[in-house]
Structures are given as C-alpha cells and as structure tokens.
Amino acid sequence: MDDNWLITETTFDPQQLHRQETVFTIGNGYLGTRGAFEEGLPEARPATLVNGVYDAVPVAFTELANAPNWLPLAISINGERFGLERGQLLHYRRTLNLRTGVLSREVRWRSPRGHTVDLSWARFASLADPHLLALRCHVTPLDFDGEIELRAALDGHVDNRGYVHWDTIAQGGADNRIWLHSRTRASRIDLAEVATLIVQAGEATNISSTDCSGCPTLVARGRLRQGQTMVADKLVTLYTSREDAAPNQAAERHLDRLSAAGQGYAELQAAHQIEWEKYWAISDIFIEGDDQAQRAIRFSIFQLLAAAPRDDTRVSIPAKALSSFAYFGHVFWDTEIYMLPFFIYTQPRLAHNLLMYRYHTLPAARRKASAGGYPGAQYAWESADTGDEVTPVWVPHRKDGSPVRIWTGDQAIHITADVAYGAWHYWRTTGDDDWMVDYGAEIVLETARFWESRVKWNACWARYEISRVMGPDEYHHTENNNAYTNGMARWHLKTARETLGWLQNTRPTLADQLVARLDLTPARLARWEAISEQLHIFQDPSSGVIEQCENFFALKDIDLGTYEPRQQSMQVLLGIEGANTQQVLKQPDVLLLLYLLSDEYDQRAKKANWDYYAPRTDHTFGSSLGPAIHAILACELGMPDAAYTHFRRAAQADLMDVRGNADDGLHAASAGGLWQAIVFGFGGLKVTPVGWSATARLPSHWRRLSFHFYHRGKLETVDLTPEQDPQHRGKAGRPERGDETQDAQMGSKRQSGLADNRRLVQRRMSR
Ligand code: BGC
C-alpha cells in the first residue's frame, strides 16, 4: 500500500491522546467514532456521534449526544488485563487507511508478570451499510500458554464533557448477543445497539453474557498455546428512532440478516472497501512531488466524505464533523462556504443532501427573521436539528468563569447570504435546474426578503446601510457596514432577481406560485435592485482598498510582528474588547469577499487589499478557516511562496495540530478549504455555466496535480504539470448526447460513464 494513503502513528504518547483520538476518527456519514482505544484508558474521550441525535443542553440549547460506546473490548491474559497504561509496550503502530476506511493497530505488550502477547485490532464504520460497525481483534501469546478472556461490551455510561444525555430503557444478553436500548433525556430519541462476538481458535472458547447495569457484556474465555492466534470479531448494529420507530427490533433484525446471509467480518469489510473505492475514484486528488500535501488532502477528503450524510437530508455537517463535542455538533456557514464546494464538484448527490438540510430548516429561518421583526427567512448562525438559532448567548470565560457575550447569533447575519451563495454555487456548477425550481429558488428568494428590511436608508448620504453586525472577522463585533456582509447582501439581492427572472422564463406557472406565496411584487423587486446598487461598501477609489467596516481605519493599527513569538491568539492576548479596538483580524473578511465574488474585483484591488489585510491577520492562532483562502488569493496574485505557506497551515490543522486544538475535534471547514486551495488555487480551476479552464500554478516542487470534477453533469479531468502548456479548457457546459447528465448521474445511466472514469483514475493511481 502506497504510504500516501496512510495516516500512521508509531509511538503511543499519552500527552497526545485526545488529539490523536480526533485524527483517527472514522465515520460513514451516519455516524462518526473517535479513535479511542478498544480496551479503554482512564483519560480517554471516546465518542460516537450519530448525526441528528441532538439532546437539550444548558447554554448551547442542544448538542449531538454521545451515543453508547460500541468499542469496548477488554483483553486479559492469564488474569492480567491489557492496558497501555501498564506493563511494557514493545511495539506500537496505529494506521488509518484512508483508501479503505479501516483503522488498525498493532501492539506487542509484556504484562507486569512478564507474559508477552501480540495484539492487533481493525475497525470500520461501514460505508456500505450505515447501521453496521465492526471490529476485529487478534491475540497471539508469544512466550506462554494460557487463558485469554475477552469482554465485549456496549457501554451506556457515556457523557458529553460530563453531561449525561441517556437513560437506559432496556438491556440484556442471550445467545451470543447483547443489546442496549437507550433514550435521550429531553429529545426522547431512542437508540439501540446490538452486538455479537464471534471467536475463532482457542480451546474450549465459550461465550456468556453478563448484565452490568447500563453495560451489557459478552465474555469469551479460551486457552491459547504459545504462537496460536485467537481472532475475535465484534459486530454491532445501531439504529435510532429517527429512522425506525422500533430501533431495537431493527438492530436485531439487521444482525439476523447478516448472519443468515453468512456475512462475517471479512465480507463486511470487503463491501465497505468497495464503497470507499467508488468515492475515491471521483474525489481523489493526485499530487506528485509532495507526500505531505498528498496525505493531507486525502485525509481532508476522507474526513469530509466520512461526515457527509448519505440518506438523510435533515442533517448537515457540523463544524467539527462527527468527531467531538466542541461546537456541540452545530452547523455553521463552514458547510456552505468551505465544505460544500468539494461536494458540488466531486459528489453532487451529497452536496444536494447538504442543501436540502437548509431547505428543511427554512421554517426555522422564517421564525428567526420574524422574531427580529423582519419578513422572509434568516438562517441561524448555529443550527442543529430544527434550524432554530442555537448559538449560546453568554458562555463562561475559560479562565475565570466570568460571563462572555457571544455576538455571532445576533450579528453574524452574513450566514443568510452564505447559504444562498451555496445554493447558487451548486446550481451554477451542476446545472441541476430541477432542484433550483423545486427548492433552491425558494431558499434564495425567501432569504432575500430578509435583507430588504434589514438594510436602512441613510438619507444624509443617500445610501443603504447595514448596522450592528459581525463579519467573518470575529475579532470585531457591532460593526456598521461590514464590507463582507454588505457585499454578500448586494450579491444576494441581485442573484435573487436574476433567479426569479430565470424561473419566470423557464417555469412560469411555478414562478407565479412563488411570486404569490412570497409576495414578490414589482415594487419589492425594484427595491431589491435599488438596494443592491446602493448598499454601501467603503472603498478607496485610488488605492482600491476596501475598509472592512465603517471607521475600521480609525482603529488602532497593529504590527503583529512585535507580538512574536507567541502561542496564543491575538484575541487572548488583547482581550475581546482590546482586539475589537485594533486593526487585527481573526480571519479574512474583505479578502474572503474578493475570493467569493472574484469576478467583481480586478487584480489591482485584490493586490491592494491583500497588502493591507494579510499582514494584519492572525494567521497562526486566529481561525483555521483563514489559511486556505489566503492560499487561493496568493496563487491568483502570483505569490507562490506565500500560497504554499498558507496552504501548509491548512494542511496541518489536524495532522500536525498547528493550533494546538485538534483535541477539540476536526477542522472540517479547513479540510474543505484545503480542497479549494488545491483545485481553485494551485489548479486555477475556473468554472462558468458555459465552460471551464484550469491553470497550473503549482508550488515549485510539485511535479503533477490531477483531479476530477463534475461540470454540469459531465465528469472532467484536470492533469497539470509545471512544464506543459499551463491551461486546460473545457467547452460549453450542457452535456452532449451520450455524456452523463446530472439526472443520469443520479439515475441509471450513471454506471457506465463512472466505471470508465474509475478505470482511468485507477490507472493513474497505480502508477
Ligand atoms: C470561526 C467561525 C467558524 C466557527 C466554527 C470560529 O472560530 O471564527 O468563522 O464558523 O469557528 O468553525
């Protein structure tokens, strides 16, 4: 196996325990499981998060409830319990195989009494069968004959950072099975896990069950001779009442079906791997000349694919994916602006699911708008199962517990335009008109109505304005006329009018219905036009520099160099209000606008704003959302070294823990940003409805970059080397007869085209 598919750890470092649990997270879009060990450790933070299983929590309203732990498999040899905290560790290697989605570990361990044993584990959350979790363990005594005991449990004693969400409803064990049926305390979601243990080898292996409260356990005991190997497979099925009214029966039946069909660990893993292969065939990026970058992008793609809902359009991808408790499993703009493009271009069916989440949460967005006194719909800054606002308003300060005001829920209103931007981006790239007609147009138009009354007319200056907001740079709150917010609102109102015009041309009856339902009168549309022309952005006409918000340039200027070296964010060093009064940015704000609305700004403006804002941005400890965007702009501005420096920061967010907070969970937005940095930055991909082009802007040591993407239903390939003519071009977007259409891609014609491309990718990868 090519090392560039493997994330490997060769020493066990207890100091890095939580960070590595994050890195070794596995998932299948239905759930994610952190890389905690099967045998447990006192300080471990095991977590399995099933998307959509939210339960009430103080302060943050609701959070993904850590599901009963399916991992426990304790091993004792001759009465001594194996654990990394005791005995002697003679060999250790843990590997996440990104290609197959299997996490494995090998250990040689000497017990305190001197018995040496080889142990290995492999686990996966099946991508072929979302309700199946599987774990295999090998035990080989090296210098003794003796008794091996395995205890495989379903552990209901789980919490989220001390907060308990579950009551046990029923549990039990019989006939080599155990089951645990739990219910969330407030949201009353039922979750059932059923497990079986299949043991091969070992004399007189017998399996019984014990029923410790909240933790049913299967116990297998057998004797092994020196050099003999015991193989134990733990298969777990998991359902919730979100999919089945009787999840306990569903989980039982599922396990019955597997055993009736003779599906053991090996067959189940094979099916899981085949499914991963299908995703990789389209989504992989191939980089020659930079192994670290190669591994980092595959890791990012893996984690995005592992978190993306497959069969559920009522959930999205939380900011920390399904990897930890931070941000409570809430969904932010991270999804639409940072992660969604990867899906739009390589897995449009999954992009569609993510956007449907926003469609289903439109009623909550209407409630938020109406609570603020506005018509239309306003998306929540932090969103969960219903889509209602779940941003905490006050949180206790990390150090002294004093209350800290969180402004984003009230002020980060740009998310409403960000969601519309995501919907439009999907439509423009995929050409999925049916989706736009049935769902997207309503999102774009209903949310446009919010902006219409959120703006205020300033008669003195004869312009529209938006006051009291927070832009992407969250070091500043209560800004007036934040450039990003105003720019995106302008874009949104303009796009809404164009979308309606398109709808009226293509589906007049539906357009009429929407016009009547949303009250899109000519006067309203005229007002949208006026606002999009007169909503103010402060831009110096001579230099092209845009002022981040009104009076930003009057704030105290800062030289970040004078704070180096530092290990903390500028907000920690200056304090929340201190940072608010200085020209220091957490993450790109104006620069993000210039990236998203790239066609509206020329190179001169981009360069001028780069020169102003990049040096004032807290790249190292600000936000992980920033580096990828800086990398793309630096590519565009012909600054390859700066581009690569920023790219590496994004690439290392989790794998090297550059910010020291990977223990809190994956940086999913950064993972999506990394994909964009490669494809749109180094690959220079530009897509319009009528065609596409790619331009090699490779870092000097990259010898090749190739990737696939879908453009209006047609799978395209970009293969760039530094020497060749740097430009690739694609012709007009509408697929020709015989090409895969978007519809066909979602339907039956799909197979043949993809299979060909798959072969192509496999050839490429096997070089
Ligand atoms: C960033 C936000 C982001 C959130 C969740 C914050 O630190 O500033 O832009 O949405 O994290 O990832």
Coordinates of N, CA and C and ligand atoms in Angstrom, one line a residue, residues 319 327 332-334 381 474 586-587 623 625, ligand 1:
A319 N -19.5 21.8 12.4 CA -18.2 22.4 12.2 C -17.1 21.4 12.6
Y327 N -18.3 22.9 19.8 CA -19.3 23.5 19.0 C -20.6 22.6 19.0
F332 N -22.6 25.5 10.9 CA -22.3 26.9 10.7 C -22.2 27.2 9.2
W333 N -21.8 28.4 8.8 CA -21.5 28.7 7.4 C -20.4 27.9 6.9
D334 N -19.6 27.3 7.8 CA -18.5 26.4 7.4 C -18.9 25.5 6.3
W381 N -27.1 31.4 12.9 CA -25.6 31.3 12.9 C -25.2 29.9 13.2
E474 N -14.2 37.7 13.3 CA -14.9 37.7 14.6 C -14.1 38.4 15.7
K586 N -9.1 38.1 12.8 CA -9.1 36.7 13.1 C -9.0 35.9 11.8
Q587 N -9.7 36.3 10.8 CA -9.7 35.5 9.5 C -10.1 36.5 8.4
S623 N -8.2 32.0 13.1 CA -9.2 30.9 12.7 C -8.6 30.0 11.7
L625 N -10.2 28.8 9.4 CA -10.9 29.0 8.2 C -10.1 29.9 7.2
Ligands
BGC1 C1 -14.8 30.9 13.3 C2 -16.1 30.9 12.5 C3 -16.5 29.4 12.4 C4 -16.6 28.7 13.7 C5 -16.9 27.3 13.5 C6 -14.9 30.2 14.6 O1 -13.7 30.2 15.3 O2 -14.3 32.2 13.5 O3 -16.0 31.5 11.3 O4 -17.7 29.4 11.8 O5 -15.3 28.8 14.3 O6 -15.9 26.6 12.8

